[in-house]
PDB file of C-alpha atoms in Angstrom:
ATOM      1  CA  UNK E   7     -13.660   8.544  -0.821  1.00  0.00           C
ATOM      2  CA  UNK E   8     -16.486   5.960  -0.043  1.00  0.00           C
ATOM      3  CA  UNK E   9     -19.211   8.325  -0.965  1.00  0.00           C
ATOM      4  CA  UNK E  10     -17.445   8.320  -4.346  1.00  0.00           C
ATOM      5  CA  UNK E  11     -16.661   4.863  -5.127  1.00  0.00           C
ATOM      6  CA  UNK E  12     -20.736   3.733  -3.705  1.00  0.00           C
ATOM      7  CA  UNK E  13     -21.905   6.857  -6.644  1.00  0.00           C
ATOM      8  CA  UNK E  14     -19.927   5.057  -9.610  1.00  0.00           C
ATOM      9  CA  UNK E  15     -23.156   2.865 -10.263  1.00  0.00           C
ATOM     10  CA  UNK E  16     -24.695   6.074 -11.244  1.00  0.00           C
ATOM     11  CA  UNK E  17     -21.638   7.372 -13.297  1.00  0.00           C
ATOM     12  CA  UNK E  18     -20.661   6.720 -17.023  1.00  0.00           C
ATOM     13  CA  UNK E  19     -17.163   6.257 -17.356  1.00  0.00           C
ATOM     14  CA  UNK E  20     -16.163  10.132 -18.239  1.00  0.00           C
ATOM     15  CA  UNK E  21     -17.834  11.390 -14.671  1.00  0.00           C
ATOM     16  CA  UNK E  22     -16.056   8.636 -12.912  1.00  0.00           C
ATOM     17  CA  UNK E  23     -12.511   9.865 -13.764  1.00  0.00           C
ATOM     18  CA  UNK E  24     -13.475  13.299 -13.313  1.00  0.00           C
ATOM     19  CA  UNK E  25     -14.656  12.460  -9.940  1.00  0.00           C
ATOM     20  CA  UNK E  26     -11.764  10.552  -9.462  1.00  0.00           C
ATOM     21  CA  UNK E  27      -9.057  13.245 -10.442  1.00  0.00           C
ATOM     22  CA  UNK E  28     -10.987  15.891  -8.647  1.00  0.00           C
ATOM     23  CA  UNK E  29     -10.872  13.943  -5.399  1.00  0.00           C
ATOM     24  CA  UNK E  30      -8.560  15.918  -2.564  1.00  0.00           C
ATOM     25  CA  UNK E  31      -7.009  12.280  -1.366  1.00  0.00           C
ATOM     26  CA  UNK E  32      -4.115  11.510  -3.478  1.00  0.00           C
ATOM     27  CA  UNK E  33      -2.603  10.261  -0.834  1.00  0.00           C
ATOM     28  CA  UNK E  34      -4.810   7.223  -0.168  1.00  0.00           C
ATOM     29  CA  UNK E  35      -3.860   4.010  -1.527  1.00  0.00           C
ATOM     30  CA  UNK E  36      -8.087   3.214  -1.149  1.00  0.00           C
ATOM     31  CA  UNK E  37      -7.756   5.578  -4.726  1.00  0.00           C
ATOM     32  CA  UNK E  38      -6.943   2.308  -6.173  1.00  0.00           C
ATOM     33  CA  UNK E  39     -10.789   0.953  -5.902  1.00  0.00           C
ATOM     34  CA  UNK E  40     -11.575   3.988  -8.451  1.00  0.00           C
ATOM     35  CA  UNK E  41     -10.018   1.319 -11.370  1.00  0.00           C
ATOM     36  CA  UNK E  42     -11.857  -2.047  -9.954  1.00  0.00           C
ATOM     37  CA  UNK E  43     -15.045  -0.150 -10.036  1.00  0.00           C
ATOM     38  CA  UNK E  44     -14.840   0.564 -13.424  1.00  0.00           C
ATOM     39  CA  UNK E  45     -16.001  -2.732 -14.420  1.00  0.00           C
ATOM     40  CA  UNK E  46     -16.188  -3.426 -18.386  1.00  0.00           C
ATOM     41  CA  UNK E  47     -13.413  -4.016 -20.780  1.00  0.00           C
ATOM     42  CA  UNK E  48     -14.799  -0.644 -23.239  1.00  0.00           C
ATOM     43  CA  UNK E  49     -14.903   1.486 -20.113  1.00  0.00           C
ATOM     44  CA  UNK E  50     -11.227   0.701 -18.434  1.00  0.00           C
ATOM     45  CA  UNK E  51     -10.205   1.579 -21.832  1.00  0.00           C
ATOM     46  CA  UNK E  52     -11.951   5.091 -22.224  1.00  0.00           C
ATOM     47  CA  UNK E  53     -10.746   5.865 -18.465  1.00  0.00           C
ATOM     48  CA  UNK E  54      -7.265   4.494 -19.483  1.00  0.00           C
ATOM     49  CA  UNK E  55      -7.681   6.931 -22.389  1.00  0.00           C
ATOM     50  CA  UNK E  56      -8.749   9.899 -19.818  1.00  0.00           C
ATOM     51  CA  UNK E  57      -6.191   9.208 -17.279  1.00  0.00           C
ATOM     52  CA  UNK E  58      -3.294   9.396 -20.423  1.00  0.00           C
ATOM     53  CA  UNK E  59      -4.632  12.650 -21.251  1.00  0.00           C
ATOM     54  CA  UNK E  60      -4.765  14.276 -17.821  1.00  0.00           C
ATOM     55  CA  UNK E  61      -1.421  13.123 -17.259  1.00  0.00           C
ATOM     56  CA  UNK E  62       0.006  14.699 -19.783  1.00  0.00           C
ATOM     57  CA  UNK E  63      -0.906  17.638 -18.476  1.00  0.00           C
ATOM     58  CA  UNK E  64       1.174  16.375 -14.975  1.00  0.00           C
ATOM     59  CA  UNK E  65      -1.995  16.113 -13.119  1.00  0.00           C
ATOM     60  CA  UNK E  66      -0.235  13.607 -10.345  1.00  0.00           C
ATOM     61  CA  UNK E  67      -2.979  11.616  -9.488  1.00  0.00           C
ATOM     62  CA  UNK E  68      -4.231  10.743 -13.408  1.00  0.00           C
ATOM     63  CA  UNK E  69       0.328   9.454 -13.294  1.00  0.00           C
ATOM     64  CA  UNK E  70      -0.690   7.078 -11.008  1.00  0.00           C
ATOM     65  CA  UNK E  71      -3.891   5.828 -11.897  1.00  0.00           C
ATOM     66  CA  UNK E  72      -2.014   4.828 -15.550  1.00  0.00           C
ATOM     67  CA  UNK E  73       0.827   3.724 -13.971  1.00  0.00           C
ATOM     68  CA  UNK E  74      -1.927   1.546 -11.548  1.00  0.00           C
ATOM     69  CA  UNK E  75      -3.991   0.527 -14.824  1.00  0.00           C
ATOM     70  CA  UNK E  76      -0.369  -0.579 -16.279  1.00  0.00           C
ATOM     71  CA  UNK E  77       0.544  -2.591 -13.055  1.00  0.00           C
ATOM     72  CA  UNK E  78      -2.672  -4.418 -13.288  1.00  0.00           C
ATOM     73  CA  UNK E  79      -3.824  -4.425 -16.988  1.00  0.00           C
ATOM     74  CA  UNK E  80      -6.601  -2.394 -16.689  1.00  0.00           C
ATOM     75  CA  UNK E  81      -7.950  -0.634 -19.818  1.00  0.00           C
ATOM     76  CA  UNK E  82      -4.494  -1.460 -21.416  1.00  0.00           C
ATOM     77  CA  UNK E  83      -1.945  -3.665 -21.971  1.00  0.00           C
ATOM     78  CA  UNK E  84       0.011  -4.918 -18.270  1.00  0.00           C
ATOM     79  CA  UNK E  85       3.542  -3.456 -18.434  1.00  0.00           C
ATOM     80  CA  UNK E  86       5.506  -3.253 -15.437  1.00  0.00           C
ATOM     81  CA  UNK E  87       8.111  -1.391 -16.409  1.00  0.00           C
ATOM     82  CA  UNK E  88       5.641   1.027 -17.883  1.00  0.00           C
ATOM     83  CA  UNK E  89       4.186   0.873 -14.146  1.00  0.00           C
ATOM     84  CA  UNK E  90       7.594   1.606 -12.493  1.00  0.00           C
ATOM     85  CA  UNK E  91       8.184   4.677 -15.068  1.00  0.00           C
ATOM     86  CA  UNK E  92       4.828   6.545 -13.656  1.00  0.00           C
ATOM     87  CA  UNK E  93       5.243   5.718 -10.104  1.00  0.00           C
ATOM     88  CA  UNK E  94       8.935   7.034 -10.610  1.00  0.00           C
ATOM     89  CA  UNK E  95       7.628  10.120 -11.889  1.00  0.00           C
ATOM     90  CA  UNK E  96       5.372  10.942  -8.988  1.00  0.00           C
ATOM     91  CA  UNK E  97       7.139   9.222  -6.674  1.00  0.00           C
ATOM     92  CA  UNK E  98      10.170  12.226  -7.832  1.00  0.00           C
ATOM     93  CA  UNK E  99       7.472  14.885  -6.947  1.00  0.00           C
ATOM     94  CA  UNK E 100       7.661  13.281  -3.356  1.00  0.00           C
ATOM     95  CA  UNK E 101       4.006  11.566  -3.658  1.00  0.00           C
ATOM     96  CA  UNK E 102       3.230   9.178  -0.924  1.00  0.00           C
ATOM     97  CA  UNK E 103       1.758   6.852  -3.819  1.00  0.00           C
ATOM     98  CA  UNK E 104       4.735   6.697  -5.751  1.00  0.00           C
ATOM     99  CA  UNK E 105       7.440   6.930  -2.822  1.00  0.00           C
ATOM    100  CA  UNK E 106       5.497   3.492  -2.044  1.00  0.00           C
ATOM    101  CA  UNK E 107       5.034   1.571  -5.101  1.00  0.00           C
ATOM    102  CA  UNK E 108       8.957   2.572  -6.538  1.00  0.00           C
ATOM    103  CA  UNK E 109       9.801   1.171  -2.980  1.00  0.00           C
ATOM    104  CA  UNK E 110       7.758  -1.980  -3.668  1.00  0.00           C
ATOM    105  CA  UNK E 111       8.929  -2.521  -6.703  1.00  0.00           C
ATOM    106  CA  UNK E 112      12.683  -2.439  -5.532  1.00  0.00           C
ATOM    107  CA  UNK E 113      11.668  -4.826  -2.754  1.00  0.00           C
ATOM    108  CA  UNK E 114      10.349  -7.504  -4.409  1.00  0.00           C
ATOM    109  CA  UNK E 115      11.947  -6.921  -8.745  1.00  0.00           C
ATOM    110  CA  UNK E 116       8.551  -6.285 -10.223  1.00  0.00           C
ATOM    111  CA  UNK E 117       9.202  -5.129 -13.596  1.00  0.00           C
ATOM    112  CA  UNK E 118      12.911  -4.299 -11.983  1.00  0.00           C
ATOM    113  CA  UNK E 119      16.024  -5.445 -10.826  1.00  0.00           C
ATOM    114  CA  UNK E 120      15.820  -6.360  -6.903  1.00  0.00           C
ATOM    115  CA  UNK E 121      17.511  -3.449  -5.084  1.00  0.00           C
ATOM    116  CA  UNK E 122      16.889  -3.755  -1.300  1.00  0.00           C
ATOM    117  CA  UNK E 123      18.440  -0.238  -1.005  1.00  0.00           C
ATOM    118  CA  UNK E 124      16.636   1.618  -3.087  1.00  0.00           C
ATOM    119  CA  UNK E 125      13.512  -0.366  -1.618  1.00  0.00           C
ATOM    120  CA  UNK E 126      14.330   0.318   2.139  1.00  0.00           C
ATOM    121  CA  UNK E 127      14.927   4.669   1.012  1.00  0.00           C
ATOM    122  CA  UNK E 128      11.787   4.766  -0.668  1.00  0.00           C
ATOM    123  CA  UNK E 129       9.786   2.892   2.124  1.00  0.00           C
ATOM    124  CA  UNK E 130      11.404   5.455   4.399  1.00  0.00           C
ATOM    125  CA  UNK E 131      10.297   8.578   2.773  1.00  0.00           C
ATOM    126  CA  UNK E 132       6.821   6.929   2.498  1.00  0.00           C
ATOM    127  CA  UNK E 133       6.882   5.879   6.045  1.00  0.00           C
ATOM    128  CA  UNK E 134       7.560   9.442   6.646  1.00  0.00           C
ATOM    129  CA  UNK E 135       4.678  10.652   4.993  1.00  0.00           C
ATOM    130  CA  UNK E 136       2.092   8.228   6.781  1.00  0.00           C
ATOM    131  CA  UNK E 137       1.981   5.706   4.393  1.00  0.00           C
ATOM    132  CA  UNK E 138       0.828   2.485   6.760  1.00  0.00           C
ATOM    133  CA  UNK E 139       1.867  -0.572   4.507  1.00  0.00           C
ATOM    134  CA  UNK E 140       5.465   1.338   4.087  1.00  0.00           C
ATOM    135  CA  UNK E 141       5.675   1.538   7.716  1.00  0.00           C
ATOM    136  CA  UNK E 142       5.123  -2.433   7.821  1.00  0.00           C
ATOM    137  CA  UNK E 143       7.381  -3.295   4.918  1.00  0.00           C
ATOM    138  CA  UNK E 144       9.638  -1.307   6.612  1.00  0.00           C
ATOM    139  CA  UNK E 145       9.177  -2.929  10.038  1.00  0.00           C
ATOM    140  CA  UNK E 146       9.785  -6.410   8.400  1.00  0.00           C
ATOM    141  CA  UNK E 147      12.964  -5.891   6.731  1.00  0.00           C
ATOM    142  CA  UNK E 148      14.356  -4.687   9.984  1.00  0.00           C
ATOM    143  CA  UNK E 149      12.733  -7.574  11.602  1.00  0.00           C
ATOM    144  CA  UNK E 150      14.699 -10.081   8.940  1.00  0.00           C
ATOM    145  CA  UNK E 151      17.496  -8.689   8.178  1.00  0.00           C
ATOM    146  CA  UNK E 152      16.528  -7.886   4.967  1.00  0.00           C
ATOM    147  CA  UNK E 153      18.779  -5.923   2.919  1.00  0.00           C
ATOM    148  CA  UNK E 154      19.556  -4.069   6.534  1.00  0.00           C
ATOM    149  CA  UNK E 155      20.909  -5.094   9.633  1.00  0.00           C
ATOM    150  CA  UNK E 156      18.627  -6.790  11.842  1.00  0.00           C
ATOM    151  CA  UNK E 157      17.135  -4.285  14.159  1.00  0.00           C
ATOM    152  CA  UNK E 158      14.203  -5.297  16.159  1.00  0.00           C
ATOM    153  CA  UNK E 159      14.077  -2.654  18.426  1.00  0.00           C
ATOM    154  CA  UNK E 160      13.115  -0.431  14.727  1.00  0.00           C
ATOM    155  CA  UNK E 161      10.916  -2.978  13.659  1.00  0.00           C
ATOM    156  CA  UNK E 162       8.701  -2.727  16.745  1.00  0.00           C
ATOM    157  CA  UNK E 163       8.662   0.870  16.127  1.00  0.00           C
ATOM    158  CA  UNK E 164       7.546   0.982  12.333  1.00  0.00           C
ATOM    159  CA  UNK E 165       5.016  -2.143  13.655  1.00  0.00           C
ATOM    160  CA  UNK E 166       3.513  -0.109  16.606  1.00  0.00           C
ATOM    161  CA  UNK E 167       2.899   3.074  14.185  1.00  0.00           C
ATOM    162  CA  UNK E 168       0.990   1.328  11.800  1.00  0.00           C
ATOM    163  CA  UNK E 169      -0.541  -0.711  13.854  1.00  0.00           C
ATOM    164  CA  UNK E 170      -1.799   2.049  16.203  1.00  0.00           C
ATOM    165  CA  UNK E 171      -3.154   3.570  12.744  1.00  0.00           C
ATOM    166  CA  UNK E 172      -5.434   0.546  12.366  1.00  0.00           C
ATOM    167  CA  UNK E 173      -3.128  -1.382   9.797  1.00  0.00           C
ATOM    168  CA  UNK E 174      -4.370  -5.113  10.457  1.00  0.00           C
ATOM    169  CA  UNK E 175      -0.941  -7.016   8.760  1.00  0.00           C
ATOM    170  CA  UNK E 176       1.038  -4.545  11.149  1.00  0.00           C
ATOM    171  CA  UNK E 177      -1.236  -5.330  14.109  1.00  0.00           C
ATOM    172  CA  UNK E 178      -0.564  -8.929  13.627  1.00  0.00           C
ATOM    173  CA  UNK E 179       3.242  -8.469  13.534  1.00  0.00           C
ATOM    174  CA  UNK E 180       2.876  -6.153  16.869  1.00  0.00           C
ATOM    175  CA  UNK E 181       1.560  -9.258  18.323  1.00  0.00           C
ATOM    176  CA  UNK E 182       3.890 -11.945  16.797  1.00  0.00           C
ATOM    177  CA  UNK E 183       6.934  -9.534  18.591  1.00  0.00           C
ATOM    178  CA  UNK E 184       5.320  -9.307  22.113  1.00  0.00           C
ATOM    179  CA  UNK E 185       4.549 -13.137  21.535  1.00  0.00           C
ATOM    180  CA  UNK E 186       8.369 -14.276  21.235  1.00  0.00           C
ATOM    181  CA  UNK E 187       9.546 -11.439  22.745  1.00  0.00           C
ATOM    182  CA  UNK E 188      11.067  -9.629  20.309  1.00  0.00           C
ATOM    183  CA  UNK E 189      12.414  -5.954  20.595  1.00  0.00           C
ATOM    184  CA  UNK E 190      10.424  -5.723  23.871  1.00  0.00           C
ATOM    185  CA  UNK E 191       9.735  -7.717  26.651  1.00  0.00           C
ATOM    186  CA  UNK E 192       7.601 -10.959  26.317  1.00  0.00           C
ATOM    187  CA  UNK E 193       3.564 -10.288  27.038  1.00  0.00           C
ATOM    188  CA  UNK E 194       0.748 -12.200  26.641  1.00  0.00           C
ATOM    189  CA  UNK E 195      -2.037  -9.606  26.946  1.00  0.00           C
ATOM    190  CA  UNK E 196      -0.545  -7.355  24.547  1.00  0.00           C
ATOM    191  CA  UNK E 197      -0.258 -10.467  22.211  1.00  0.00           C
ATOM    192  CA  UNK E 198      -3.686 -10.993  23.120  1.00  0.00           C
ATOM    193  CA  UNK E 199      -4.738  -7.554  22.497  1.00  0.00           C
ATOM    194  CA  UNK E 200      -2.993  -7.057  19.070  1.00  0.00           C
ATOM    195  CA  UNK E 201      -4.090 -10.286  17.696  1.00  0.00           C
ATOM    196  CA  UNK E 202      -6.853  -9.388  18.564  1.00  0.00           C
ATOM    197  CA  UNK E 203      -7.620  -6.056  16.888  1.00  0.00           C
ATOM    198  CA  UNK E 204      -6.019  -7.889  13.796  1.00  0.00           C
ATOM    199  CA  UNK E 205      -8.627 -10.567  14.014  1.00  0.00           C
ATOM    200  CA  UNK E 206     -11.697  -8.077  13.923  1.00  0.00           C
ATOM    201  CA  UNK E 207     -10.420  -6.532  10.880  1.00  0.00           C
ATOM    202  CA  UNK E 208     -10.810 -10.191   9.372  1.00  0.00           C
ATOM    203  CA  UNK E 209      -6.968 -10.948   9.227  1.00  0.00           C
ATOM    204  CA  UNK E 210      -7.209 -15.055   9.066  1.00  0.00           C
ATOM    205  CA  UNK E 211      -3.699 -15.789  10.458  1.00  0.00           C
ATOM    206  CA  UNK E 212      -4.386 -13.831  13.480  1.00  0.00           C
ATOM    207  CA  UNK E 213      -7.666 -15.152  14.430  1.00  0.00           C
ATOM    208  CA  UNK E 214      -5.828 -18.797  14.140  1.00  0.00           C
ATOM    209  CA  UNK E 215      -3.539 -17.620  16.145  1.00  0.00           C
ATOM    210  CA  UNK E 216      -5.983 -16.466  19.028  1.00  0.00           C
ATOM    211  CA  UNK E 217      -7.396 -19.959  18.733  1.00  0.00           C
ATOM    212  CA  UNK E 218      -3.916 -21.551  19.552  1.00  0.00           C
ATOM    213  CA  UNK E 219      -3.513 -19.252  21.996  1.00  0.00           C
ATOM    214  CA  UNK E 220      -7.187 -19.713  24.298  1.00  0.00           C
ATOM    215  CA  UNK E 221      -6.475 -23.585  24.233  1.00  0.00           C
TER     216      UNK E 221
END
């Protein structure tokens, strides 16, 4: 996937969706770099264009680059809803992508009505399928309460599997729950340790918080 996104300065806009479609990770949500890199107006429309065509055709991944380029106004108009209704279709093919998106959409009412439900099934079918920022959505709406009874003990879980896969937001959370001793016993050197690896990966909150903390 890096290979192809550092070879898009070489690419007109035709070889970059190609490229893009043809690529074996659909499952990455890194695909999403494909649209920032194409960087003029005229060209985000042509590969809007190209994507619309190809998904026609029920290619999955071209379903949720235009519902990506809808969600973000790329190359077209920004229409949520529009979003929502390509994720959905994916996401009803059991794509990791869509699973996700539908599930953040329910969480938060982008383009639709807030349904905490819907948002907690769809993180947990994504969750399922390896998705890491799932797994931490997840792992915070046990950790509030959020549409869900409070459950700690399932937080720490959905935190300690993304975070073991290198998620930095999850890593921080990890640390926040060993910190106040939350769903596990109290321990500074795991704090430490999680806050830590978050802090290498550049997350700001958790190298403030390793500041407080070596005072």
């Amino acid at each position: 996937m890096s290979q192809i996104i550092e070879n898009f300065g070489k690419m007109d806009t035709k070889e970059m969706v190609y490229t893009s479609l043809t690529n074996e990770d659909i499952s990455s949500e890194k695909n999403s770099n494909i649209i920032v890199r194409i960087e003029t107006s005229e060209n985000r429309k042509k590969a809007f264009n190209l994507f619309i065509k190809a998904s026609e055709q029920n290619h999955i991944l071209a379903q949720y680059y235009v519902g990506l380029c809808y969600e973000c106004g790329r190359g077209t108009v920004k229409d949520k809803k529009l979003a929502f209704e390509y994720y959905k279709k994916i996401a009803n093919k059991g794509n990791v992508l869509g699973l996700f998106r539908c599930g953040y959409f329910y969480d938060i009412g982008f383009g639709i009505s807030v349904n905490k439900q819907k948002a907690i099934e769809l993180y947990q079918q994504a969750a399922n399928l390896g998705h890491l920022i799932a797994q931490n959505n997840l792992g915070v709406m046990y950790e509030n309460g959020d549409g869900i009874n409070k459950d700690y003990g399932r937080a720490f879980e959905l935190y300690h599997k993304a975070a073991n896969s290198g998620y930095s937001l999850a890593q921080y959370n990890l640390a926040d729950m060993y910190e106040y001793g939350k769903g596990i016993e109290n321990d500074i050197n795991q704090t430490i340790y999680w806050y830590e690896k978050s802090a290498k990966q550049g997350y700001q909150l958790a190298q403030n918080k390793l500041e407080i903390l070596r005072k």
